[in-house]
mmCIF file of C-alpha atoms and ligand atoms in Angstrom:
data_model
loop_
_atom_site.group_PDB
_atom_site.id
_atom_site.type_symbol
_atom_site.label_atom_id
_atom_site.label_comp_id
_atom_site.label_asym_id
_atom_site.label_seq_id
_atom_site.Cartn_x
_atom_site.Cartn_y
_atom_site.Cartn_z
ATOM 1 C CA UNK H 94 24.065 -22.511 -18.742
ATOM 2 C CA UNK H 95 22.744 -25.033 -21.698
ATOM 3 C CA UNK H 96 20.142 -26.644 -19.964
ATOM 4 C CA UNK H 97 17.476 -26.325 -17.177
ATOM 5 C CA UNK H 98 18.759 -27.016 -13.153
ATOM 6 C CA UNK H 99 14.679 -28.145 -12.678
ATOM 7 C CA UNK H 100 14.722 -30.191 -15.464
ATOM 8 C CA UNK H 101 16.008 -32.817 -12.905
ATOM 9 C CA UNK H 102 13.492 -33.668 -10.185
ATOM 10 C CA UNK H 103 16.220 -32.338 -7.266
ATOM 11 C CA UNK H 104 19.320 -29.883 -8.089
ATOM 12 C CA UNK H 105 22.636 -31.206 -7.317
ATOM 13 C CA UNK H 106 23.396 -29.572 -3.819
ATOM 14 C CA UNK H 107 26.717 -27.673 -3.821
ATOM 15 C CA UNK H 108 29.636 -28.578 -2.613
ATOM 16 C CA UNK H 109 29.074 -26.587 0.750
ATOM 17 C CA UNK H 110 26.751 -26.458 3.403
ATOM 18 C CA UNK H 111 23.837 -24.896 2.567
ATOM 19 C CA UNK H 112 23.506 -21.340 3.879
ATOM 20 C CA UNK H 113 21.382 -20.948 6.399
ATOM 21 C CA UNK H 114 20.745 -24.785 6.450
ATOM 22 C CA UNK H 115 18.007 -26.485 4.365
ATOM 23 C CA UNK H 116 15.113 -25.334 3.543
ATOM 24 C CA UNK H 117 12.304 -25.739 0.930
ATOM 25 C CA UNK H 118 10.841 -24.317 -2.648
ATOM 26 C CA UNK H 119 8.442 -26.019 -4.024
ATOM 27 C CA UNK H 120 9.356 -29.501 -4.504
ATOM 28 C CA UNK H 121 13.181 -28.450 -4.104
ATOM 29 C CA UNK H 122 15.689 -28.714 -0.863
ATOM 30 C CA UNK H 123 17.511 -24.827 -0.781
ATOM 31 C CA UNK H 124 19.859 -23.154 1.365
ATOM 32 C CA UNK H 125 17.243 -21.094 3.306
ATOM 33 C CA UNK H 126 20.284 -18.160 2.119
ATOM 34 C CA UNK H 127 20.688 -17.228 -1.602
ATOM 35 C CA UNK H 128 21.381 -14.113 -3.429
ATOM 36 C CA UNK H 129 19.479 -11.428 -4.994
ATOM 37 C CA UNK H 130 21.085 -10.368 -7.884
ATOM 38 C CA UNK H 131 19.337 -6.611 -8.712
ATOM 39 C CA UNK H 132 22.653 -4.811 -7.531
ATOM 40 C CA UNK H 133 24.828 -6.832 -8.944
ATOM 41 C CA UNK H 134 24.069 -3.821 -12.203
ATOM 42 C CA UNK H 135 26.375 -1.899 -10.242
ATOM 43 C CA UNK H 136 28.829 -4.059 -11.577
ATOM 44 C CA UNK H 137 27.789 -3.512 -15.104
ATOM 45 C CA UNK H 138 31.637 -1.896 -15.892
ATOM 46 C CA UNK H 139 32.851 -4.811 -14.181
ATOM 47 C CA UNK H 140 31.780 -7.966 -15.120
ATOM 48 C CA UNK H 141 34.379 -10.103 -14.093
ATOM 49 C CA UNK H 142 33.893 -8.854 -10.207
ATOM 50 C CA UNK H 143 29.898 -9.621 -10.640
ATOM 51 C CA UNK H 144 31.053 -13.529 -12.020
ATOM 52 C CA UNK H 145 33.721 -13.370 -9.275
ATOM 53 C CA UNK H 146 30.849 -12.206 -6.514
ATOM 54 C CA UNK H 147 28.273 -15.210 -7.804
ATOM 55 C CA UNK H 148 30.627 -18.095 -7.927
ATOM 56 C CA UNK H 149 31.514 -16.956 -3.701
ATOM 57 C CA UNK H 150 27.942 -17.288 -2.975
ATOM 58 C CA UNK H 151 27.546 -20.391 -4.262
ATOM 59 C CA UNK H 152 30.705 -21.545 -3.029
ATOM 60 C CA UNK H 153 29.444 -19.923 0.488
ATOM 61 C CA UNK H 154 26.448 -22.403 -0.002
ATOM 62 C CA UNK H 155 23.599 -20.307 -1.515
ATOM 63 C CA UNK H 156 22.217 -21.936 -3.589
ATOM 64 C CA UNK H 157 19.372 -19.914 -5.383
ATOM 65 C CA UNK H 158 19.563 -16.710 -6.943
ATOM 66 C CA UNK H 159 17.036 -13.995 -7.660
ATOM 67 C CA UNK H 160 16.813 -12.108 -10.717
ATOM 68 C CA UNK H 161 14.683 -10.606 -14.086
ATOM 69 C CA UNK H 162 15.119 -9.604 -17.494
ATOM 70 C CA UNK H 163 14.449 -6.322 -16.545
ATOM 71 C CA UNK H 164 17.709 -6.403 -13.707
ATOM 72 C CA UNK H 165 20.504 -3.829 -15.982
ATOM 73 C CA UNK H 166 18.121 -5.213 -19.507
ATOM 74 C CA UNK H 167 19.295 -8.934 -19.548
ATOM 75 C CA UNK H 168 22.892 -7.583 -17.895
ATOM 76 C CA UNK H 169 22.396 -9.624 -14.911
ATOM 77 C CA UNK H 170 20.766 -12.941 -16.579
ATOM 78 C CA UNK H 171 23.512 -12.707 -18.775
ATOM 79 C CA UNK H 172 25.381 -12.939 -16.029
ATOM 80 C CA UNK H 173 23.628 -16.230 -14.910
ATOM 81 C CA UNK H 174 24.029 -17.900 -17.848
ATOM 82 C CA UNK H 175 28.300 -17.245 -18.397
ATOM 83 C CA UNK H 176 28.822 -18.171 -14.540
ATOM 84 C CA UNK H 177 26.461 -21.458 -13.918
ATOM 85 C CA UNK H 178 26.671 -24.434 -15.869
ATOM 86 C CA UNK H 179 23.858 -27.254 -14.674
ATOM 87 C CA UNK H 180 25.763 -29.141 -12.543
ATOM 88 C CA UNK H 181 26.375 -26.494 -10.532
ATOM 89 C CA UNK H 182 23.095 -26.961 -8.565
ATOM 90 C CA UNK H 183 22.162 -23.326 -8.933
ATOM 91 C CA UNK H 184 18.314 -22.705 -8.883
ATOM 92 C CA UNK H 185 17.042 -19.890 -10.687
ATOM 93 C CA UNK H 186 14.153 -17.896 -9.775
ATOM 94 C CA UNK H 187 13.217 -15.101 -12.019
ATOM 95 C CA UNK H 188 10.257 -12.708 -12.595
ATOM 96 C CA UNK H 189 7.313 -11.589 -14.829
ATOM 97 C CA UNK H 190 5.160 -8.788 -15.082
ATOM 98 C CA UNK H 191 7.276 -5.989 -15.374
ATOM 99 C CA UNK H 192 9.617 -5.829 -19.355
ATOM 100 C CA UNK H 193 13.175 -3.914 -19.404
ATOM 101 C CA UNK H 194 12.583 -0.102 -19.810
ATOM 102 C CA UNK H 195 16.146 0.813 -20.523
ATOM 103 C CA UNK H 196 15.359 5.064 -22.047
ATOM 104 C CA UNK H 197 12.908 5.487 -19.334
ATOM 105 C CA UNK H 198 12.402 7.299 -16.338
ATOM 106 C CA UNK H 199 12.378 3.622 -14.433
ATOM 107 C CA UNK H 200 14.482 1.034 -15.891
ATOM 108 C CA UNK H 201 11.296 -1.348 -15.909
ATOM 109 C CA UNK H 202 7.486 -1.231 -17.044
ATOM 110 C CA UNK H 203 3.989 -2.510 -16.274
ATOM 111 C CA UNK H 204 3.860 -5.648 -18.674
ATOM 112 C CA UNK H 205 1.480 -7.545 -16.728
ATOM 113 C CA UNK H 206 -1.172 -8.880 -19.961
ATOM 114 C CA UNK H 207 -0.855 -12.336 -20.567
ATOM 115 C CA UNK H 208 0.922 -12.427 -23.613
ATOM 116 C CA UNK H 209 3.526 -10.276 -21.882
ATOM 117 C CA UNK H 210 3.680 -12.799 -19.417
ATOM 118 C CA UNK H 211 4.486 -15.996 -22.174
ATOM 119 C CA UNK H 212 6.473 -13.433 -23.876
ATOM 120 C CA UNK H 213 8.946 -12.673 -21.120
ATOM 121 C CA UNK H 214 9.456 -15.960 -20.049
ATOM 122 C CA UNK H 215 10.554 -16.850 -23.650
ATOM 123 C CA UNK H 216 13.122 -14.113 -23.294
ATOM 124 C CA UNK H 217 13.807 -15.369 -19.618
ATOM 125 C CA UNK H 218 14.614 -18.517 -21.468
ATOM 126 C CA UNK H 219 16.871 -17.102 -24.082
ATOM 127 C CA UNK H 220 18.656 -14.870 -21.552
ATOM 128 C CA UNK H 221 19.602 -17.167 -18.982
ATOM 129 C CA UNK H 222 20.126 -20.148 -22.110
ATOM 130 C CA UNK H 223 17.801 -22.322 -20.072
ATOM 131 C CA UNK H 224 15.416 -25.086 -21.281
ATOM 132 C CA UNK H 225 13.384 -24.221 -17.889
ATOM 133 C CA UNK H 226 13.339 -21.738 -15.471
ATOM 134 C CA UNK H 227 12.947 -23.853 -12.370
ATOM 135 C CA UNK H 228 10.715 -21.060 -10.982
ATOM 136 C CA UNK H 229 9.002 -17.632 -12.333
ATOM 137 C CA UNK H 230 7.306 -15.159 -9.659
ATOM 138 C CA UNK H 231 4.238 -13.459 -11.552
ATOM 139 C CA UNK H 232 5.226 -10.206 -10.465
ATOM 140 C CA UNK H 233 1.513 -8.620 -10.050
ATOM 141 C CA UNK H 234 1.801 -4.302 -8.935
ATOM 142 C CA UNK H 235 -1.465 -5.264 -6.281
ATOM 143 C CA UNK H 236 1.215 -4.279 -3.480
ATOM 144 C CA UNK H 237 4.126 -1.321 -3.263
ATOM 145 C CA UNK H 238 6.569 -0.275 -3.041
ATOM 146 C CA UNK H 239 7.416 0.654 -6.529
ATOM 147 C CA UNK H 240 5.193 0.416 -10.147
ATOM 148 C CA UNK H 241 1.332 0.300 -10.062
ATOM 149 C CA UNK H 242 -0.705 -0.954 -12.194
ATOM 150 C CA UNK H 243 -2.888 1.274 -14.511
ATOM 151 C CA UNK H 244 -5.232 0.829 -17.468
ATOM 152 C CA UNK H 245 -5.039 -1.810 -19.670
ATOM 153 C CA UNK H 246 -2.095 -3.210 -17.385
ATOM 154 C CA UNK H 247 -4.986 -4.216 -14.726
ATOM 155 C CA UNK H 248 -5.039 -7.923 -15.043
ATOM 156 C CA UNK H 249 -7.410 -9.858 -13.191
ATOM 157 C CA UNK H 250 -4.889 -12.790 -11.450
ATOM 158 C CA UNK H 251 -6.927 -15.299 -13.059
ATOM 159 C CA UNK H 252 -6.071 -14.838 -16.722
ATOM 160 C CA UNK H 253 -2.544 -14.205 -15.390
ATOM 161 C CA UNK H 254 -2.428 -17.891 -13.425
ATOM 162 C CA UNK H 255 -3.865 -19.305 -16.992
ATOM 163 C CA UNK H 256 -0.972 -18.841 -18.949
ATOM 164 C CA UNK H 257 1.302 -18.977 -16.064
ATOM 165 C CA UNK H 258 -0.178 -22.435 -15.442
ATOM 166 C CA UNK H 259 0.276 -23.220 -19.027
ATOM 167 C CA UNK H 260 3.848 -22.183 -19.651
ATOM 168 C CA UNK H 261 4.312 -24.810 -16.283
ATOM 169 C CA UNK H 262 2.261 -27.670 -18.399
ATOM 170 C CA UNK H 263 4.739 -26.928 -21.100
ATOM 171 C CA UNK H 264 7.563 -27.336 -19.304
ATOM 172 C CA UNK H 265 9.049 -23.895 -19.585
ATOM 173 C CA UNK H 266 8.658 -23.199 -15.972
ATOM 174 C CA UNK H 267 9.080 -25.437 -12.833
ATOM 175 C CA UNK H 268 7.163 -24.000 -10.717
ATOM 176 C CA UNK H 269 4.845 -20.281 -10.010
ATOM 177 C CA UNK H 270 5.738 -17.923 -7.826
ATOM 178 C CA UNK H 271 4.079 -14.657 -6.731
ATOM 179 C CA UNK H 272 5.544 -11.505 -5.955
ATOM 180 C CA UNK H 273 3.839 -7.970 -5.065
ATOM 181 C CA UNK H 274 0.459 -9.512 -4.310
ATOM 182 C CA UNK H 275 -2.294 -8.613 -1.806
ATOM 183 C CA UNK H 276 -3.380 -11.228 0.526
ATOM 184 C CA UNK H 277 -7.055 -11.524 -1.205
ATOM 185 C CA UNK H 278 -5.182 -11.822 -4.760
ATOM 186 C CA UNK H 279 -2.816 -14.626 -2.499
ATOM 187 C CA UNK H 280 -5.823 -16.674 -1.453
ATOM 188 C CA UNK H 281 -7.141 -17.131 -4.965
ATOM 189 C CA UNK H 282 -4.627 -18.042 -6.585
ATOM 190 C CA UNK H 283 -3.956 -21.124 -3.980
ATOM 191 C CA UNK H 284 -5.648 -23.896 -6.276
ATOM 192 C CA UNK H 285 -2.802 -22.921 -8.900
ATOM 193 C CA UNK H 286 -0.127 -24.501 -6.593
ATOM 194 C CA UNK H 287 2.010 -21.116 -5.484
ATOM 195 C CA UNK H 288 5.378 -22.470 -4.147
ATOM 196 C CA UNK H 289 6.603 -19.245 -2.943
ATOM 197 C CA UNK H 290 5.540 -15.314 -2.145
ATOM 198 C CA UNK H 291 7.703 -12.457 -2.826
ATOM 199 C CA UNK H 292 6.903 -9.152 -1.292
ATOM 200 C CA UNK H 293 8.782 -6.683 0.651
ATOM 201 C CA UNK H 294 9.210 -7.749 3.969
ATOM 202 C CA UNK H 295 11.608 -7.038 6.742
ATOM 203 C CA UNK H 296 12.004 -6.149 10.544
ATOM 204 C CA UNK H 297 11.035 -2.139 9.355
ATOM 205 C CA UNK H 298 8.217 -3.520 6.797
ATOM 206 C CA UNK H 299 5.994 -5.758 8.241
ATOM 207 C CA UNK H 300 2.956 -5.052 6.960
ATOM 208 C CA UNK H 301 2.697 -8.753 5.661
ATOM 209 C CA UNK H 302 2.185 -10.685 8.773
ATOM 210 C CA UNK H 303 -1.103 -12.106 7.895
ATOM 211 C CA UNK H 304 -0.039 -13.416 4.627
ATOM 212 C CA UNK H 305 3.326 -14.989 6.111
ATOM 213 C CA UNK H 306 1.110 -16.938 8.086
ATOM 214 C CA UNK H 307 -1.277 -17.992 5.457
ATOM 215 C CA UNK H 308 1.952 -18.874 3.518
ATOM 216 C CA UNK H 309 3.341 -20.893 6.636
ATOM 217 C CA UNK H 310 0.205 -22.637 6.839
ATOM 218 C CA UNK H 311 0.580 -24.009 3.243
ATOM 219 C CA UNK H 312 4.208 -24.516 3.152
ATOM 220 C CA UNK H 313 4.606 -21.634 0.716
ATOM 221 C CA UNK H 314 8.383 -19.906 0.853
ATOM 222 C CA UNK H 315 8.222 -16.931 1.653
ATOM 223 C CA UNK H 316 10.624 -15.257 0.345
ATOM 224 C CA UNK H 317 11.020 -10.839 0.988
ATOM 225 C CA UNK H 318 12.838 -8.839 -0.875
ATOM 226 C CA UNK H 319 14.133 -5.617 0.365
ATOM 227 C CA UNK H 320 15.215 -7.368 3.726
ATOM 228 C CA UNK H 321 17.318 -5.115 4.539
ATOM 229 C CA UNK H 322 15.688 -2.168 3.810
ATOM 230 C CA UNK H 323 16.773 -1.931 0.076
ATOM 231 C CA UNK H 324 19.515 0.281 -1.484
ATOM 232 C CA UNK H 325 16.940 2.589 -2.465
ATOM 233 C CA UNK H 326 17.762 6.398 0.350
ATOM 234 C CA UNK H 327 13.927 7.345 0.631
ATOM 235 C CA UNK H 328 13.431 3.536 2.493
ATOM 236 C CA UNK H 329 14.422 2.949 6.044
ATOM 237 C CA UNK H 330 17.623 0.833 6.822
ATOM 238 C CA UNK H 331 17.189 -2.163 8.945
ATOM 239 C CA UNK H 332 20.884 -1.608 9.947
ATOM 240 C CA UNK H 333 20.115 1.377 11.296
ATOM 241 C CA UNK H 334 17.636 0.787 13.794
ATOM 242 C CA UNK H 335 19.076 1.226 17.697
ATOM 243 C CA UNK H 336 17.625 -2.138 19.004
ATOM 244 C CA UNK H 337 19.333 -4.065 16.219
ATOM 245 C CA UNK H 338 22.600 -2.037 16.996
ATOM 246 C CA UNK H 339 22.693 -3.015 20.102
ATOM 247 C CA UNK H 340 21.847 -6.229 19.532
ATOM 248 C CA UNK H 341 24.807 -6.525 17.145
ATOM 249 C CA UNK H 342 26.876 -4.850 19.616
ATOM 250 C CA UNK H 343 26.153 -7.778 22.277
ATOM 251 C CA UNK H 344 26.319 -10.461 19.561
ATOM 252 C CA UNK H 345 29.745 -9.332 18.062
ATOM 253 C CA UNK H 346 28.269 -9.125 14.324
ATOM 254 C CA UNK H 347 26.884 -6.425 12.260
ATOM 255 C CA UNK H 348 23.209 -4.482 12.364
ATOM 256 C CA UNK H 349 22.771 -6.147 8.551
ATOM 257 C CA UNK H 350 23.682 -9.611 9.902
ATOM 258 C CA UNK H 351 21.211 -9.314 12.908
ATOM 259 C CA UNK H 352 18.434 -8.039 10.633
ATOM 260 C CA UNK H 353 18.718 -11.032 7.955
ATOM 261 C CA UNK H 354 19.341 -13.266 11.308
ATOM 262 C CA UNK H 355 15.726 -12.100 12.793
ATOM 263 C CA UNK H 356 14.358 -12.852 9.605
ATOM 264 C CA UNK H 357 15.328 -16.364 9.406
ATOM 265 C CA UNK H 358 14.109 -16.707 12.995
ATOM 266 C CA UNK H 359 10.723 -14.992 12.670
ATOM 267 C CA UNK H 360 9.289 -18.061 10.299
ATOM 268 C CA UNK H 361 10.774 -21.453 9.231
ATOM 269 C CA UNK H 362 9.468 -21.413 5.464
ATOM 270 C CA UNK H 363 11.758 -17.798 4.726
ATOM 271 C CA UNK H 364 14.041 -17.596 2.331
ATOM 272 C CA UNK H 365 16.239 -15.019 2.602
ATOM 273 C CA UNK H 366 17.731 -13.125 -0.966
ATOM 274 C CA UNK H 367 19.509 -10.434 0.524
ATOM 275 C CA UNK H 368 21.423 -8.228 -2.450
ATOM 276 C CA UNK H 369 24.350 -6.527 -2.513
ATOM 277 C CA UNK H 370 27.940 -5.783 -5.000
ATOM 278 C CA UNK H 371 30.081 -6.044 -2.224
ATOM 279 C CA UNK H 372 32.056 -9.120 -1.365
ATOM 280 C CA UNK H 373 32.501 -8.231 2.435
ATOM 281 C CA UNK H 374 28.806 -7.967 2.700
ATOM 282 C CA UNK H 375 28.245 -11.605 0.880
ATOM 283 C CA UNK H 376 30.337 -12.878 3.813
ATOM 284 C CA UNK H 377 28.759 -11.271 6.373
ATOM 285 C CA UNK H 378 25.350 -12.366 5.000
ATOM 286 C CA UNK H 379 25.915 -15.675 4.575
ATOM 287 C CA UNK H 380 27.255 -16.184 7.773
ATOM 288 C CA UNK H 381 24.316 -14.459 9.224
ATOM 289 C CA UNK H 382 22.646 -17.842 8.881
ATOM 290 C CA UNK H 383 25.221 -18.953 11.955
ATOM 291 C CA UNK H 384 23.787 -16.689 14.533
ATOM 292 C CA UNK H 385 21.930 -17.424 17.215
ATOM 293 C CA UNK H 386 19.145 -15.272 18.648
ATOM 294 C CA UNK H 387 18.331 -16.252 22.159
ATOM 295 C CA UNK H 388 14.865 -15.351 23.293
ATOM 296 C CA UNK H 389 15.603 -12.211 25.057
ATOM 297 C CA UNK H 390 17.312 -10.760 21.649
ATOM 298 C CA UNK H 391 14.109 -11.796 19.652
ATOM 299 C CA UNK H 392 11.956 -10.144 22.139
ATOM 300 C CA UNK H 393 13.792 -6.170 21.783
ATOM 301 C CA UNK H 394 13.681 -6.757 17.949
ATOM 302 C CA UNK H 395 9.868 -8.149 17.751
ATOM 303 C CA UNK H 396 9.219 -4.804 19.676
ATOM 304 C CA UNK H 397 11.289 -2.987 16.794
ATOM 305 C CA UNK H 398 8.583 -0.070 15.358
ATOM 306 C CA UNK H 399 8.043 -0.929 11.827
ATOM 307 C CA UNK H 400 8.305 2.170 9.544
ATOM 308 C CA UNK H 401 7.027 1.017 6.555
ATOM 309 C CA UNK H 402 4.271 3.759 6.874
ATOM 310 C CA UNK H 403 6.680 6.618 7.122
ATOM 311 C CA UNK H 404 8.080 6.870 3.538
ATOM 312 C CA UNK H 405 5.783 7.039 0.658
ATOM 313 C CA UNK H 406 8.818 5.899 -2.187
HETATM 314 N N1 LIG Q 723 9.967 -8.974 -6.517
HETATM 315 C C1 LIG Q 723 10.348 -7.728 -6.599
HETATM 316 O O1 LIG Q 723 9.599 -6.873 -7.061
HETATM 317 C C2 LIG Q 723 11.708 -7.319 -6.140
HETATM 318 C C3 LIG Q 723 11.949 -5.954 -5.907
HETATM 319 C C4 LIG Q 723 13.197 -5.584 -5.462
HETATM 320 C C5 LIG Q 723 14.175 -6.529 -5.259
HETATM 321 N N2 LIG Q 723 13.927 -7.851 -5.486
HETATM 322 C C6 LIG Q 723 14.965 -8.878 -5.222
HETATM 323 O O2 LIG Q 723 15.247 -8.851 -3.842
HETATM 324 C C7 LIG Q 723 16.657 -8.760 -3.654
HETATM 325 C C8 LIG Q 723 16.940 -8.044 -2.341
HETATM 326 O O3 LIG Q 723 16.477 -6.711 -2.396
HETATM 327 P P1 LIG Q 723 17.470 -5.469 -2.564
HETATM 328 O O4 LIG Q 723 18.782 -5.917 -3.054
HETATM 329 O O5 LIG Q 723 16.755 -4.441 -3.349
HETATM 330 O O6 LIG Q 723 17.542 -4.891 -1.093
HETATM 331 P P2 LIG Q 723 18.202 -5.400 0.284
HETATM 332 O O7 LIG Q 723 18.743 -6.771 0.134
HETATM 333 O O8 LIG Q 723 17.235 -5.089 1.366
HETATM 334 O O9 LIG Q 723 19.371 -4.354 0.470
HETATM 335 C C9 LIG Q 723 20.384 -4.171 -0.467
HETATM 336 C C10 LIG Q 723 21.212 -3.004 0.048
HETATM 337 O O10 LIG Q 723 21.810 -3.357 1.292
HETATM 338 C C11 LIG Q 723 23.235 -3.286 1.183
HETATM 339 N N3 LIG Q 723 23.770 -4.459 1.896
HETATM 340 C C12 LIG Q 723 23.643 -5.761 1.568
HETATM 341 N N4 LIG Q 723 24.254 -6.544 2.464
HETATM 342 C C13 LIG Q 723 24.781 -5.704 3.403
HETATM 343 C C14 LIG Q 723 25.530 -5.906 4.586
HETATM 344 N N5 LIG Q 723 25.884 -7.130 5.009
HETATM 345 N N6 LIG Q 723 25.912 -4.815 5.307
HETATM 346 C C15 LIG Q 723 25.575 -3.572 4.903
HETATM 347 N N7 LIG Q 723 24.861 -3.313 3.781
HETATM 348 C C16 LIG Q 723 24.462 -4.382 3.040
HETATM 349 C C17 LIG Q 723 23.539 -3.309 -0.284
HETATM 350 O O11 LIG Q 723 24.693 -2.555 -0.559
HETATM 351 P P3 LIG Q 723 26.068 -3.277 -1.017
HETATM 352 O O12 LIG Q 723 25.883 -3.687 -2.432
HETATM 353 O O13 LIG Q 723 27.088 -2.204 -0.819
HETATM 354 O O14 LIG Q 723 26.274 -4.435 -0.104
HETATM 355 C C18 LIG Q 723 22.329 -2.603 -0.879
HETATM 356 O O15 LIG Q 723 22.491 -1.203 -0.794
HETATM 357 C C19 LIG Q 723 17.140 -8.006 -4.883
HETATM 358 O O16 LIG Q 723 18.530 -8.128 -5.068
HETATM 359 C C20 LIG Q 723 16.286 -8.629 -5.952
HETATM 360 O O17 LIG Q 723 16.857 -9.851 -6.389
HETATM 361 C C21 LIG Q 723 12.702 -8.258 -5.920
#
């Protein structure tokens, strides 16, 4: 990529239909499917599968991707920028808040100050060989699962919205985004113009209700990761649960399919950025956006236990 997708007003849509069918980010018209691209590090020994598995997506009609710096320490944005050129209508989302921890324990850190934040964006930038990153999630640790924040890495959300706000005056973002945020920290940062909300979020985890409504409300994507339940053992697997097998049963698809398919039926402003290295499962995702869930399927899974208080990961 050698120049910014949002430095347009409107992407080019791709050639196919959008995934999912339309929805919105920001000021932007999106497949309401696009990709997360954290696994695609499982790929790291094959790159040309990982370039292979992005170009089917898009061709599939996603048409936003997920990533960060600190997804395989610039493996994956690397990715981004050798597979997308600007015409090819691709909006890129990325993430702050967190640096590439590559010797450590966790392959990511707590860098949540604000010159962490203008610094990562820069290397965001230089990564993905973008003029603008048409939108950066401010990755705050306010929420699990996963890093905390501790010490000096407490940031109050208004210095973080500052510089946030200023790298979008300066043109090196299109738009903010926030991701692992309470619904107080949500609320306050409203007057900085959020376009979408990234926390973990699915038919097992729904401990988010409240603030997909308030997002809903203000036409704020919102936009879970770990929809399926995440790769990660300790963390329950949407597939898995007997109401959505038997719901897939009846339907003739899979447990994943029905999972991302209740998700895109739960609320009109998700986005869904379900991830996976597998091509079969791309397929099988995408076409989730196809299904139909009449009402009697909606009501067994809205009566689906969530068991996001079981695991402490
Ligand atoms: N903001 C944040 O802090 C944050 C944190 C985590 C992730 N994210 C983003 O959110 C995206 C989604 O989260 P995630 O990838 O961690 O978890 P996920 O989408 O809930 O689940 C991924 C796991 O499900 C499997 N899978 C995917 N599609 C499948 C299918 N159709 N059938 C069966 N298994 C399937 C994948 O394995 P296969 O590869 O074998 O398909 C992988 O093990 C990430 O890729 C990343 O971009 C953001």
């Amino acid at each position: 990529m050698n120049d910014s997708t949002a430095s347009s007003p409107q992407p080019a849509p791709s050639t196919a239909a959008r995934a999912g069918g339309a929805g919105r980010l920001g000021g932007l018209t999106v497949s309401r499917i696009g990709f997360g691209a954290m696994q695609l590090d499982r790929l790291r020994a094959d790159p040309r599968a990982a370039v292979t598995l992005l170009r089917r997506a898009v061709e599939l009609g996603a048409d936003h991707i997920d990533t960060a710096q600190f997804y395989g320490d610039g493996f994956v944005n690397g990715l981004l920028r050798d597979t997308f050129r600007p015409n090819d209508g691709v909006v890129i989302v990325s993430k702050v808040g967190a640096d590439p921890n590559p010797d450590g324990d966790l392959p990511l850190r707590p860098a949540q100050r604000p010159h962490q934040l203008r610094a990562s964006v820069e290397n965001n930038l230089a990564a993905l060989g973008l003029e603008q990153i048409p939108v950066v999630n401010l990755r705050r640790l306010d929420a699990g699962p996963g890093l905390r924040a501790e010490g000096d890495q407490i940031i109050d959300v208004d210095d973080q919205l500052a510089v946030m706000t200023a790298l979008r005056d300066e043109g090196k973002i299109g738009a903010i985004g926030l991701s692992g945020v309470s619904l107080d920290v949500l609320r306050r940062a409203l007057p900085a113009d959020i376009v979408c909300v990234q926390n973990a979020y699915s038919l097992l985890q729904r401990d988010d209700e409240e603030m997909l409504q308030l997002c809903t409300a203000h036409q704020i994507a919102w936009v879970p990761f770990f929809p399926l339940g995440s790769a990660f053992a300790q963390l329950p697997k949407v597939a898995d649960d007997p109401a959505v097998v038997d719901v897939a049963r009846s339907l003739g698809c899979t447990p994943a399919q029905i999972g991302l398919a209740w998700l895109l039926h739960h609320a009109p402003n998700l986005l869904l950025i379900p991830g996976t290295a597998d091509a079969s499962h791309l397929h099988d995702n995408i076409a989730a956006g196809t299904i139909a869930l009449d009402d009697d399927a909606m009501s067994a899974l809205d009566t689906v236990r969530p068991r996001s208080g079981d695991v402490q990961p």
